[in-house]
Short mmCIF file of C-alpha atoms (C1' of nucleotides) in Angstrom, two decimals:
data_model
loop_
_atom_site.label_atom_id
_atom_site.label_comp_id
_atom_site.label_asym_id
_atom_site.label_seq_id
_atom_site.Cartn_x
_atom_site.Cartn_y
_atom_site.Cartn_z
CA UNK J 1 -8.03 -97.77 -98.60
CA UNK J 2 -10.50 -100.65 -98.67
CA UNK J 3 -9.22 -103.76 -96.94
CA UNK J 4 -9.49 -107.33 -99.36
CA UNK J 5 -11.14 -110.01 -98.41
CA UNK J 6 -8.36 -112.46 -98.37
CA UNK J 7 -6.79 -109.86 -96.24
CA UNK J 8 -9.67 -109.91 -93.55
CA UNK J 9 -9.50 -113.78 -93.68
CA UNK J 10 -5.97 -113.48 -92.79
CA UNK J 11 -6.41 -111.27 -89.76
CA UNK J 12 -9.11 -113.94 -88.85
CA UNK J 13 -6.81 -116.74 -89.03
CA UNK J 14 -4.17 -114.70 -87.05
CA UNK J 15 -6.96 -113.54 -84.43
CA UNK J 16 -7.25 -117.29 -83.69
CA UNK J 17 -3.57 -118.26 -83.58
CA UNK J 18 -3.37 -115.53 -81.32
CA UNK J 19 -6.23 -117.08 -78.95
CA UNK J 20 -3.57 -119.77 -78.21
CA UNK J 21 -0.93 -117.79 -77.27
CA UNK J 22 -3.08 -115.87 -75.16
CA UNK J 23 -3.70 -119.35 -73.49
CA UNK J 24 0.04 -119.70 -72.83
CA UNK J 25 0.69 -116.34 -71.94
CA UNK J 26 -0.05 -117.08 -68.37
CA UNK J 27 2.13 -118.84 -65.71
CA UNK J 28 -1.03 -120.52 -64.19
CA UNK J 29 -2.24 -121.79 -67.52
CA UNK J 30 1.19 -123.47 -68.50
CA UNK J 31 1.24 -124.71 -64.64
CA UNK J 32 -2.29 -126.17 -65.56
CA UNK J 33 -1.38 -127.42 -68.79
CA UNK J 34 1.74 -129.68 -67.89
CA UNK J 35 0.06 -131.07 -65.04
CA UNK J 36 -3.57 -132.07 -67.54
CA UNK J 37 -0.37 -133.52 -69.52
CA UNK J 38 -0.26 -136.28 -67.43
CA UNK J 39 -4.03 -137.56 -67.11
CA UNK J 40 -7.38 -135.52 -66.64
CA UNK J 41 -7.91 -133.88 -63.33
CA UNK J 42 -11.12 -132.44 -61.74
CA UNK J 43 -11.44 -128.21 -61.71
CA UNK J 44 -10.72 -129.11 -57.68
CA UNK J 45 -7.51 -130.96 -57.95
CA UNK J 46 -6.53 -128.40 -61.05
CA UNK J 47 -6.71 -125.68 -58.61
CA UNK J 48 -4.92 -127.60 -55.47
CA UNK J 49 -2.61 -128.94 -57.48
CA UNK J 50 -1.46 -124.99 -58.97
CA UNK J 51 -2.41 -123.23 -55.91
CA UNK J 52 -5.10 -121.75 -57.10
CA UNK J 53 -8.46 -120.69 -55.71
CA UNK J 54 -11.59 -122.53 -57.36
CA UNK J 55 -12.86 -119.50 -58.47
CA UNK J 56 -9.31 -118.54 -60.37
CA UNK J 57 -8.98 -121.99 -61.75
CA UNK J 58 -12.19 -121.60 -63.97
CA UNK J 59 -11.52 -118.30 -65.30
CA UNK J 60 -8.50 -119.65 -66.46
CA UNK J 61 -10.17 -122.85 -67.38
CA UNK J 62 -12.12 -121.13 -69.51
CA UNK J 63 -9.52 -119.15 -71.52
CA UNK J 64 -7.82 -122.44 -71.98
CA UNK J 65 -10.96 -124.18 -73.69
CA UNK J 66 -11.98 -120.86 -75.50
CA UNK J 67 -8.97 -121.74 -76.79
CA UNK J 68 -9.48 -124.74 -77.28
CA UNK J 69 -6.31 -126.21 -75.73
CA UNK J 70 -8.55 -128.32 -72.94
CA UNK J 71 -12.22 -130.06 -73.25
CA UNK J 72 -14.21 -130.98 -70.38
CA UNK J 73 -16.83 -133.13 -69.58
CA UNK J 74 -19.41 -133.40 -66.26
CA UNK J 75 -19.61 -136.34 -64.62
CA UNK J 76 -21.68 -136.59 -61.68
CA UNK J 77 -21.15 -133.44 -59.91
CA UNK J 78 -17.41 -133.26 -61.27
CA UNK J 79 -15.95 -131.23 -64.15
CA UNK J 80 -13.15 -133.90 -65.45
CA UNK J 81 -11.16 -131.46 -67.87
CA UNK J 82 -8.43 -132.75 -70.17
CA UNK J 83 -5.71 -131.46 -72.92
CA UNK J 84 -7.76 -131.34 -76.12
CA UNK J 85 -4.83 -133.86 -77.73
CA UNK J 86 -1.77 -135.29 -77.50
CA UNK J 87 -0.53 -132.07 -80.20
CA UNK J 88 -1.05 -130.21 -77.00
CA UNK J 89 1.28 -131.55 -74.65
CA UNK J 90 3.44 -131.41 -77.49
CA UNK J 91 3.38 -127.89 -78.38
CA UNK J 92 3.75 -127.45 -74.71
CA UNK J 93 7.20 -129.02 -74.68
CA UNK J 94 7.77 -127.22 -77.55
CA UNK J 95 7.34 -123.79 -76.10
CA UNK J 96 9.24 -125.16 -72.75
CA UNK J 97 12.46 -126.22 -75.01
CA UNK J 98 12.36 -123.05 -76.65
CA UNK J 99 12.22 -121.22 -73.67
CA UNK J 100 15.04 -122.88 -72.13
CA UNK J 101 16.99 -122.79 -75.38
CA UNK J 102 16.30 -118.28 -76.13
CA UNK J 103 15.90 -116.95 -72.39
CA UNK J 104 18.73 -116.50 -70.66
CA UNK J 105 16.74 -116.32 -67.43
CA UNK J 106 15.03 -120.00 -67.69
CA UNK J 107 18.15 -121.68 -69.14
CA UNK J 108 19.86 -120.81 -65.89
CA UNK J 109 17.19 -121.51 -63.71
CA UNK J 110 16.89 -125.04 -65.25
CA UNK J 111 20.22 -125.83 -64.81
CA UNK J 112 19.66 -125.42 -61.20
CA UNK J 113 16.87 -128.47 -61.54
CA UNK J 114 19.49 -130.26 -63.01
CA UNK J 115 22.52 -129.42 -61.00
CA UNK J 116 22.70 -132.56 -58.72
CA UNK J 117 24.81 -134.62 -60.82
CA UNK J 118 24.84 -137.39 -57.89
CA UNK J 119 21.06 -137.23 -58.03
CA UNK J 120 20.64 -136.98 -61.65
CA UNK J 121 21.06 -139.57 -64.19
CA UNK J 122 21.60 -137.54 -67.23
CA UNK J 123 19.56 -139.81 -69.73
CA UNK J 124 17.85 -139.28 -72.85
CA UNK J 125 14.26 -141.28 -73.14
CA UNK J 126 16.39 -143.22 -76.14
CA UNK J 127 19.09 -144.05 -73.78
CA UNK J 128 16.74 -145.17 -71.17
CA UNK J 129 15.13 -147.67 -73.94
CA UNK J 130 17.94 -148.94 -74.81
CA UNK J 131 18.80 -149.63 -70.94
CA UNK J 132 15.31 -151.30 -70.79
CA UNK J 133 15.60 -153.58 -73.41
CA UNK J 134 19.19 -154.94 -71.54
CA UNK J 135 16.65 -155.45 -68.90
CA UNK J 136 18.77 -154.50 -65.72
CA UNK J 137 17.01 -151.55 -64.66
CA UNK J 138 14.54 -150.78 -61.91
CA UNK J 139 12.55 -147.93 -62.78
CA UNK J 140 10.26 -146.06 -59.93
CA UNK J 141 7.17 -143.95 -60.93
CA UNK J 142 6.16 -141.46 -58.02
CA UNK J 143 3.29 -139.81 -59.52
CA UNK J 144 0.22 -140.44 -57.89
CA UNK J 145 -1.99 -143.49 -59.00
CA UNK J 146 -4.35 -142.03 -60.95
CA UNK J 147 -1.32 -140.90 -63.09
CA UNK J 148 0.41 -143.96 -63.26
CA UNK J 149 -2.85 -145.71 -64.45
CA UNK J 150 -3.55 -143.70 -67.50
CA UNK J 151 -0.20 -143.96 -68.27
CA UNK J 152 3.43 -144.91 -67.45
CA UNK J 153 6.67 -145.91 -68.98
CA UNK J 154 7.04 -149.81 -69.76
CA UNK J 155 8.16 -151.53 -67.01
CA UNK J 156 7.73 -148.64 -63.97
CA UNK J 157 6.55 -149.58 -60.54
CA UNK J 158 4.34 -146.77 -59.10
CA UNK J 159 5.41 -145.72 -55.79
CA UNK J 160 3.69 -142.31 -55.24
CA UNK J 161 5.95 -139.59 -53.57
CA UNK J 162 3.55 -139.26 -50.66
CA UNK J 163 3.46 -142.74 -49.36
CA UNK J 164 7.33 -143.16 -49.50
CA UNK J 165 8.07 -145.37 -46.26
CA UNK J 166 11.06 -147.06 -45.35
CA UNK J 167 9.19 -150.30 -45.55
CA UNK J 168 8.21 -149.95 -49.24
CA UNK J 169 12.06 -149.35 -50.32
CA UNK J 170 12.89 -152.11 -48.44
CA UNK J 171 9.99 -154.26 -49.99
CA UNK J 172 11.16 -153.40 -53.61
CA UNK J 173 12.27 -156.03 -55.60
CA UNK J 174 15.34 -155.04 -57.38
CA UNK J 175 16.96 -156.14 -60.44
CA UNK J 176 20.61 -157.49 -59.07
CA UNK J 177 23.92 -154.99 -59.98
CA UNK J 178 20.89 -152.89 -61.84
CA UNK J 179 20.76 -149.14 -62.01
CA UNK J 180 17.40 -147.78 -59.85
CA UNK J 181 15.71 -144.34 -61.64
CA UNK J 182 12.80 -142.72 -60.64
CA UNK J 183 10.60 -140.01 -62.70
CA UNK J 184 7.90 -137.80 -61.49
CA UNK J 185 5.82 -134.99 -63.86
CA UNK J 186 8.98 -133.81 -65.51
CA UNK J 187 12.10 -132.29 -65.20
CA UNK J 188 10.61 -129.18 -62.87
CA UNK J 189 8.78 -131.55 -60.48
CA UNK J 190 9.26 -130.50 -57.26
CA UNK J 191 7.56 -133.47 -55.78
CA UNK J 192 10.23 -135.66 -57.99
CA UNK J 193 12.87 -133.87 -56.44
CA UNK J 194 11.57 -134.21 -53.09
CA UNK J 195 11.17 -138.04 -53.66
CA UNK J 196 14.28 -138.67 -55.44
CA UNK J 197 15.84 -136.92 -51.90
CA UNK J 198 13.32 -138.89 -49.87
CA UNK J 199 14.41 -142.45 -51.25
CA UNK J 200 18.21 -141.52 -51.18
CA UNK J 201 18.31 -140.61 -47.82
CA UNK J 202 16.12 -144.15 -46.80
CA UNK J 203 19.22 -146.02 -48.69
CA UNK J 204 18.17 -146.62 -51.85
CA UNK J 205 20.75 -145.36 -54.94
CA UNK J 206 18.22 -143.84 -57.02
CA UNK J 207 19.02 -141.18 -59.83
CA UNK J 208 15.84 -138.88 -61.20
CA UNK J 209 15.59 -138.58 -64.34
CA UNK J 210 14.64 -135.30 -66.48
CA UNK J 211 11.36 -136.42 -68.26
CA UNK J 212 8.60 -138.16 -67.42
CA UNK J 213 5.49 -139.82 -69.44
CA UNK J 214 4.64 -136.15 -72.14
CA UNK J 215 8.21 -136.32 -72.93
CA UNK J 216 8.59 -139.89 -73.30
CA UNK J 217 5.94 -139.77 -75.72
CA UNK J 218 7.31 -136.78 -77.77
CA UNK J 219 10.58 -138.88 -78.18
CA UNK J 220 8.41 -141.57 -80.01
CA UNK J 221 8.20 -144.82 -77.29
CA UNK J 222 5.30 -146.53 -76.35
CA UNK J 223 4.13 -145.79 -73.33
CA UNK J 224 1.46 -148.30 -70.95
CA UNK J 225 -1.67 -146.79 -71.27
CA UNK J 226 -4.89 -147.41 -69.41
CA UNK J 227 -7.21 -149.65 -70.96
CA UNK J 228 -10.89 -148.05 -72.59
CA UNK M 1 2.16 -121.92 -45.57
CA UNK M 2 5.83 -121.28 -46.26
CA UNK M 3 7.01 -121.78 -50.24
CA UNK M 4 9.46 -124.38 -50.87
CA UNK M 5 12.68 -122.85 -52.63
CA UNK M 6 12.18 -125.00 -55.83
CA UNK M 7 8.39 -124.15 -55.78
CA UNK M 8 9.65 -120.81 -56.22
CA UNK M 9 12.20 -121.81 -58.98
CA UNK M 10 9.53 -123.19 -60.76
CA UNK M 11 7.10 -120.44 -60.76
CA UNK M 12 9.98 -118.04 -61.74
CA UNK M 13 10.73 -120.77 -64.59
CA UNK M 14 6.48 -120.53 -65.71
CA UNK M 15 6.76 -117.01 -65.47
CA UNK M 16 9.63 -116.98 -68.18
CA UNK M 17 7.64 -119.61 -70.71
CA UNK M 18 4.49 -117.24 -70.57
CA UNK M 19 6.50 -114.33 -72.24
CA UNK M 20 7.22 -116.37 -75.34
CA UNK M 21 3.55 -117.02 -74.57
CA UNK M 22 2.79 -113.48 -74.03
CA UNK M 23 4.49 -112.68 -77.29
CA UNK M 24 2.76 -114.80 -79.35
CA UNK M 25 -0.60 -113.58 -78.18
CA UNK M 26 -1.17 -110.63 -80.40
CA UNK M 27 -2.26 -110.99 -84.39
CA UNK M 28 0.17 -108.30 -84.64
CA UNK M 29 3.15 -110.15 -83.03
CA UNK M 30 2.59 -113.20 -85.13
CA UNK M 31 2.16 -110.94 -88.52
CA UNK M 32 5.75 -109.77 -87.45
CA UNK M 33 7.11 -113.08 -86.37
CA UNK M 34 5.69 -114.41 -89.59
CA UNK M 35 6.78 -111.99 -91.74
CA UNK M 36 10.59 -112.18 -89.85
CA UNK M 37 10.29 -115.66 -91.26
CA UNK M 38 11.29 -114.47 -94.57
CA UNK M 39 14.47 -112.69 -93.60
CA UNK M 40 15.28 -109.75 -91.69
CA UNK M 41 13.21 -106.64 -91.92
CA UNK M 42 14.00 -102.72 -90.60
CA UNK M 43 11.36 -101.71 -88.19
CA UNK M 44 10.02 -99.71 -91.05
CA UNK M 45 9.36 -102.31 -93.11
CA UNK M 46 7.55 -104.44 -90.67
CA UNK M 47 5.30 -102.05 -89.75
CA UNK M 48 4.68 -101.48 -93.42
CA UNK M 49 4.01 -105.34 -94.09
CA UNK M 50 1.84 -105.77 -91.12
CA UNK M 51 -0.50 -101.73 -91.28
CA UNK M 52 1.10 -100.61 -88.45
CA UNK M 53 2.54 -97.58 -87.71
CA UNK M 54 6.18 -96.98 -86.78
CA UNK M 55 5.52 -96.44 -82.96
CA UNK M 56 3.12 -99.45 -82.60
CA UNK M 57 5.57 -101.54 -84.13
CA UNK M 58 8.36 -100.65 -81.96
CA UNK M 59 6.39 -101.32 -78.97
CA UNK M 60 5.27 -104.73 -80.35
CA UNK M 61 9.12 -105.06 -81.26
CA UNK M 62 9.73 -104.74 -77.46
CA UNK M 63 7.79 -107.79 -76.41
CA UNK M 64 8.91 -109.79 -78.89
CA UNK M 65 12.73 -108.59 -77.71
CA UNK M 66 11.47 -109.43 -74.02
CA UNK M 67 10.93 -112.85 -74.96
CA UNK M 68 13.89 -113.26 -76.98
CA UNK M 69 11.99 -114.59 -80.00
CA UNK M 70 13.57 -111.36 -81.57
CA UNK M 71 17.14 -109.61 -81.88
CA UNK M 72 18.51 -106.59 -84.04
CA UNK M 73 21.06 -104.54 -84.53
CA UNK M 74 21.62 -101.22 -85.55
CA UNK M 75 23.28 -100.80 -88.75
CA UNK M 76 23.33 -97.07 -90.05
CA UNK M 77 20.21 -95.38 -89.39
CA UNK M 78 18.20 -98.37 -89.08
CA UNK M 79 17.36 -101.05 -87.29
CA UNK M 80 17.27 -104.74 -88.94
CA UNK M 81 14.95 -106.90 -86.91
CA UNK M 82 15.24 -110.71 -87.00
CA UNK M 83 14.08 -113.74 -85.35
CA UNK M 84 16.64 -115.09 -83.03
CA UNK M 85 17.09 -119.02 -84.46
CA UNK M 86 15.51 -121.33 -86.89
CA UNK M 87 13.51 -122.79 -83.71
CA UNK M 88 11.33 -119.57 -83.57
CA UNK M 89 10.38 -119.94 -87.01
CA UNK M 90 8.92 -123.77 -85.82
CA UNK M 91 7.61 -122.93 -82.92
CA UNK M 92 5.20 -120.26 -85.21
CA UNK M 93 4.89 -123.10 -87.36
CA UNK M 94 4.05 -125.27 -84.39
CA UNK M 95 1.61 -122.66 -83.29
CA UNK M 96 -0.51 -122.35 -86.71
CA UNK M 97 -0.55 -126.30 -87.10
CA UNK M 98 -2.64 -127.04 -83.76
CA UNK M 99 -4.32 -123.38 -84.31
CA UNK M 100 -5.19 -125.29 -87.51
CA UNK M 101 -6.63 -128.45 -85.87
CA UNK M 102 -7.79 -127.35 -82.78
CA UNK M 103 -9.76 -124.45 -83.54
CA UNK M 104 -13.07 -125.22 -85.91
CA UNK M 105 -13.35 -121.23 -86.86
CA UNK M 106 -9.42 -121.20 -87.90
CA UNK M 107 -9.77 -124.44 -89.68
CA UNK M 108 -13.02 -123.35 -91.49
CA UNK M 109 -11.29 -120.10 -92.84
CA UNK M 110 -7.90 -121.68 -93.43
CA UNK M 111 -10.13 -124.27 -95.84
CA UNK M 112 -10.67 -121.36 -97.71
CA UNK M 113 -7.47 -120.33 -98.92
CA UNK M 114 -6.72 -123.83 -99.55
CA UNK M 115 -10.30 -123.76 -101.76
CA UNK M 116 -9.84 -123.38 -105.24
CA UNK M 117 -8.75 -126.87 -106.56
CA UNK M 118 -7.39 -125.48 -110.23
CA UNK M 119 -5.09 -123.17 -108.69
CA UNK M 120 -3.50 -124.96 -105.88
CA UNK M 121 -1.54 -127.67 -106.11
CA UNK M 122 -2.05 -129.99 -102.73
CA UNK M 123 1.88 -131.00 -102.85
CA UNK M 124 3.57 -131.50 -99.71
CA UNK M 125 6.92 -130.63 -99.33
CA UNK M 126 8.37 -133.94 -99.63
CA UNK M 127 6.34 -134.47 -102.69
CA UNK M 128 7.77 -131.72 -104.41
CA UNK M 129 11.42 -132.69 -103.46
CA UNK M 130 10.40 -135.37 -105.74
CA UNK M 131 9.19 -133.91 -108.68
CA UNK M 132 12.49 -131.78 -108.44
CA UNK M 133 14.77 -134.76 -108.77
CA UNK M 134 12.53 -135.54 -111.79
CA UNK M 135 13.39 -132.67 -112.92
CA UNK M 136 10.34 -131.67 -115.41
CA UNK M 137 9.51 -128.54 -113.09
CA UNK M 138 9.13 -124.90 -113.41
CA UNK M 139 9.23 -123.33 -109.82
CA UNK M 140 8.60 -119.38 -108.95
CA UNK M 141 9.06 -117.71 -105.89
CA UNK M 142 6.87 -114.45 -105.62
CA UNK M 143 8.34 -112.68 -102.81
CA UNK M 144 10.30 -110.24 -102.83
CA UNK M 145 13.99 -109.73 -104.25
CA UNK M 146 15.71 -109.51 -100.84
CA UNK M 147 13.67 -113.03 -99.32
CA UNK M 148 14.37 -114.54 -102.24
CA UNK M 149 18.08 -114.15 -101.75
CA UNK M 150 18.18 -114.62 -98.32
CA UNK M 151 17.00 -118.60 -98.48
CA UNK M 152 14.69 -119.76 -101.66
CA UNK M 153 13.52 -123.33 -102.65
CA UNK M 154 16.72 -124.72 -104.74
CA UNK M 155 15.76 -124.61 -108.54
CA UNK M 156 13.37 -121.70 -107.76
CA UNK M 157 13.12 -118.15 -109.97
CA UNK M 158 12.39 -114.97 -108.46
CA UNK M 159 9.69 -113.38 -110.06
CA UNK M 160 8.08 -110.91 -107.09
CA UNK M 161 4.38 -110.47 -106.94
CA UNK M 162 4.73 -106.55 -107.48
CA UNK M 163 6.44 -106.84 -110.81
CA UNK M 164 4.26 -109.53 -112.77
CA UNK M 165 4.10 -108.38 -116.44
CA UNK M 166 3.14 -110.23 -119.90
CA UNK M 167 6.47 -109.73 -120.93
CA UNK M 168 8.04 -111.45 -117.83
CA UNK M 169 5.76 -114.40 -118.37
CA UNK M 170 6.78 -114.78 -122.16
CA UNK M 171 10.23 -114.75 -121.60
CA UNK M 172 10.22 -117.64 -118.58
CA UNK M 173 12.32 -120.47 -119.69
CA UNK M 174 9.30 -123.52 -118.79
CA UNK M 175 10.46 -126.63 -119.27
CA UNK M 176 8.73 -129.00 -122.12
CA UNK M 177 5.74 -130.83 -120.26
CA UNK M 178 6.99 -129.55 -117.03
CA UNK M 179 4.34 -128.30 -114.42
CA UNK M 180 4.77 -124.68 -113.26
CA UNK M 181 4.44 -123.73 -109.45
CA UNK M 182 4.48 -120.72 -107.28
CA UNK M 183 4.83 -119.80 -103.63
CA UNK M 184 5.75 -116.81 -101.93
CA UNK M 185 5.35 -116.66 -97.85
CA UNK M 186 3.23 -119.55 -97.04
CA UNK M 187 -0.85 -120.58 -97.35
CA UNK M 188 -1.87 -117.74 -96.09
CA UNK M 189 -0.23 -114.81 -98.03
CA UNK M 190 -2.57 -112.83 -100.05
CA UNK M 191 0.35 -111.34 -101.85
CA UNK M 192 0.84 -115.30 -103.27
CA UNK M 193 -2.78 -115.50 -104.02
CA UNK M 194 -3.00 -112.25 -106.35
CA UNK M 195 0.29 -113.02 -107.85
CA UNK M 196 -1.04 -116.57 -109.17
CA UNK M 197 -4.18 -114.93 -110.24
CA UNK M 198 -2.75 -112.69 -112.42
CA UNK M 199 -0.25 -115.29 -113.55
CA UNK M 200 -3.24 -117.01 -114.55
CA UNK M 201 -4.63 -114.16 -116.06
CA UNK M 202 -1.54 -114.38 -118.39
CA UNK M 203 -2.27 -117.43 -119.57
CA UNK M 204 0.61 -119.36 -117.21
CA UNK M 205 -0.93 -122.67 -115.98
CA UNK M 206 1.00 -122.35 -112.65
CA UNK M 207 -0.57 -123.50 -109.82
CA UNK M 208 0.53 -121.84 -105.83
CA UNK M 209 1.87 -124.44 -103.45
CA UNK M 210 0.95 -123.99 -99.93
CA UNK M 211 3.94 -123.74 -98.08
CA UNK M 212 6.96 -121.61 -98.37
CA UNK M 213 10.54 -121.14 -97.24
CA UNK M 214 9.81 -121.88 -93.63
CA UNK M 215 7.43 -125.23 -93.86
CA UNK M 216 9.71 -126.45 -96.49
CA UNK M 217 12.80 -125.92 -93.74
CA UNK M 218 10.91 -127.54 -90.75
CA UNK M 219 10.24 -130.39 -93.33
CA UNK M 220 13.84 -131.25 -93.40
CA UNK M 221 14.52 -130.29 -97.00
CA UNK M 222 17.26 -128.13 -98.04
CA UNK M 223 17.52 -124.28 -98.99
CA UNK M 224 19.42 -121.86 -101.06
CA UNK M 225 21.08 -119.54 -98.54
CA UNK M 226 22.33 -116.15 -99.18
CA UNK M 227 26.26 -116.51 -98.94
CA UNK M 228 27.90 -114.52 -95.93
"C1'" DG E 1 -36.34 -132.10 -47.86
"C1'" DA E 2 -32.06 -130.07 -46.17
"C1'" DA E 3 -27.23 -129.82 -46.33
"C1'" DA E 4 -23.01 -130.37 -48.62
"C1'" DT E 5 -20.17 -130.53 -52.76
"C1'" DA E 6 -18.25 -128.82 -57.05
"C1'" DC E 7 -18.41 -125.78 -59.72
"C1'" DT E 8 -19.90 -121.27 -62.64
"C1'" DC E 9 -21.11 -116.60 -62.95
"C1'" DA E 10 -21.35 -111.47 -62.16
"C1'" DA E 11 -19.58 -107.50 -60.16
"C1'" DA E 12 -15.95 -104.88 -58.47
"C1'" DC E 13 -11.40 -104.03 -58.10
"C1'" DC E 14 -6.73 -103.07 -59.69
"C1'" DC E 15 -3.18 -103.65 -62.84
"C1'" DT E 16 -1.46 -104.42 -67.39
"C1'" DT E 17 -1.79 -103.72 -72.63
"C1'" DG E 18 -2.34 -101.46 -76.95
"C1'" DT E 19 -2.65 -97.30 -79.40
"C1'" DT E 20 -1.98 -92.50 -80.42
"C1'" DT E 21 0.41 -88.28 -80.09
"C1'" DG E 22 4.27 -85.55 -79.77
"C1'" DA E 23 8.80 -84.97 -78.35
"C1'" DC E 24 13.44 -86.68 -78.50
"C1'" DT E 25 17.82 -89.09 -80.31
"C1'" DA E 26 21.00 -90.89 -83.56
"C1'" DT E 27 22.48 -91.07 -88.14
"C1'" DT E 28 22.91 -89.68 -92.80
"C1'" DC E 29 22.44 -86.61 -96.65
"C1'" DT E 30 23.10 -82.20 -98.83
"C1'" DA L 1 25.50 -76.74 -90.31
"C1'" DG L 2 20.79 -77.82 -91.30
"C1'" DA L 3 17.28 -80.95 -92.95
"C1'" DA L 4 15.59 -85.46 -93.48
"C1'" DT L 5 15.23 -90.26 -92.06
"C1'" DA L 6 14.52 -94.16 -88.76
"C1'" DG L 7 13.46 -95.28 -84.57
"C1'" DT L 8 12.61 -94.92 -79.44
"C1'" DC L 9 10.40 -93.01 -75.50
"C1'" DA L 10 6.93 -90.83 -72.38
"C1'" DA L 11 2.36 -89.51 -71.41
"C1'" DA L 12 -2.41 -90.25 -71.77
"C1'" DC L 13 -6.29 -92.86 -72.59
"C1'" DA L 14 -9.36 -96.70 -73.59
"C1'" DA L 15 -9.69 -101.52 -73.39
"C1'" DG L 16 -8.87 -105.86 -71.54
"C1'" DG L 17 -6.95 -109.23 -68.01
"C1'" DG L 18 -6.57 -111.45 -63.29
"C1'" DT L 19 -8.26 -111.94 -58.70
"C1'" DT L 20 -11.54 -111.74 -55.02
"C1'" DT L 21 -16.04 -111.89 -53.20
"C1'" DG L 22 -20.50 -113.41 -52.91
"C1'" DA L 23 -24.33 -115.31 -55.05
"C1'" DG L 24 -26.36 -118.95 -57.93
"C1'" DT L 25 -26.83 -123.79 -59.98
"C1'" DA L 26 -26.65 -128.68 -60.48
"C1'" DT L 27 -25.86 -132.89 -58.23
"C1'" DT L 28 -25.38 -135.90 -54.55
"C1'" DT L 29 -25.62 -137.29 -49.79
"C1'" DC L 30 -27.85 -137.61 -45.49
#
DNA sequence: GAAATACTCAAACCCTTGTTTGACTATTCT
DNA sequence: AGAATAGTCAAACAAGGGTTTGAGTATTTC
């Protein structure tokens, strides 16, 4: 039985659907992916920042663009890589929400992210909006700079997890009888929950939310971005 | 180094992501998912409708099981596979879109079945809502008798692909000065291609839309769902 | 020019997948 | 009861993936 031609173009197409699953079919990809989601990163930091050896990160780095999920450029004696669009961080939510939605496994592990209910403030990016247009609302960014300069929700202060000192809560200039939230890379950020924990126990009433800057966008708001 | 307990959360949480991503990493597994679009299938049948044999199937079957995208149920001797929510369908949709603009070889070959400017009509969905209202339109669905009643375009005949006769053609009701369009399981179904061409053969000036029961869904529009 | 940095590549390793084959099970038909 | 149908499972094999190691390259710094 002879195959058809429109039939062999059709496996094609498939074949290269299929390239981008592959790319999402590993948990060091996706780790890779959602953190590119929020700015471009060097091969160096890609690989600290997913535990990964340098070696590891560019085999994987190179599934990802063979896919062609991330682009990269060389500057100086730097590899800046980067997600190939904004569709990308989308589709990565995407896949995220549907995992949490189908496997039984994921849904309960993400409840446990958003179990504190003291430490949670259990906003949608639409409801935060809305609280940002009333104006009384001091909102805390603790990604670290580079992040927050290519791009933050309107109206965040940075204050990177890291550098969280008593003096810099106490130096914060807060809206009066306002609500205080703070976001980090999402709703699976350990760093976020570590600062969220960090800030409560220097004093300060502040309530993490469950997105960050990828999801913000997905929802439709504007979001600051860095200039050029 | 010790791992922090969430760090370990959220690798567990990757690890459960990458089997949707996994599953959606074969051409096989997306033939199936794509093909589950349409309604619910035996095993049989899907490994008919995607050249596979029985066993290969089955063991595609299982991944797609493992990552939830897929349930079924045993009814008699056999085994009705379907996809487990609406949200699968999208996310394959999702998937094919940025396969579509990301990847130059996909785009380049999914150009050509999107080629032939007589017999394709470039309607989106919403534009053919329209034309519905209007109500001067003749619309076939090609696919087969059981996807037709499971969910069809509202105001759409069945006419499948495999029965297409000169006779069938005469008798179609058209409406006076009304254009005539096809579809049967989305851009990329060769069984939608032949069935225009020999529809055109016939002399019927009906030209094959590029989308199908799913798009048309994730579009927002309504469907005609089988009762029960 | 030499050393250091930030990668990439190739080889080797092991483990996982995909496919085929044949056996096995459950269900229905006769 | 016996045969046929629809599907799963286990074993075996080839193919492909992920990680480590060590070498190699381009660029910058000293």
């Amino acid at each position: 039985m002879k195959a058809h031609p429109d039939t062999a173009k059709r496996q094609l197409l498939f074949q290269q659907f299929a390239l981008i699953g592959h790319a999402v079919s590993s948990p060091a990809r996706l780790a890779m992916i959602s953190l590119l989601a929020h700015g471009e990163k060097t091969v160096d930091q890609l690989a600290g920042g997913t535990n990964q050896t340098l070696a590891t990160a560019s085999a994987h780095l190179k599934v990802l663009r063979a896919a062609c999920l991330v682009t990269s450029d060389k500057r100086g004696r730097q590899v800046f890589c980067r997600l190939a669009g904004d569709n990308v961080a989308q589709f990565w939510l995407a896949l995220r929400t549907l995992g949490e939605e189908l496997l039984p496994e994921a849904r309960d592990v993400a409840r446990q992210f958003t179990d504190d209910r003291r430490a949670l403030a259990p906003l949608s990016p639409s409801e935060l909006a809305a609280e940002l247009r009333n104006g009384r609302v001091t909102l805390l960014d603790l990604r670290p700079r580079e992040e927050y300069a290519t791009a933050h929700l309107p109206g965040a202060r940075n204050l990177p997890a890291g550098e969280i000192t008593a003096g810099h809560v106490a130096e914060l200039p807060r809206k009066p009888c306002g609500r205080v939230y703070a976001y980090c890379r999402g709703p699976y950020c350990v760093m976020g929950l570590e600062g969220t924990r960090k800030l409560r126990a220097l004093g300060l009433p502040v309530r993490r939310l469950k997105f960050s800057v990828p999801e913000w966008v997905a929802a439709g708001e504007q979001v600051v971005r860095k200039a050029g």
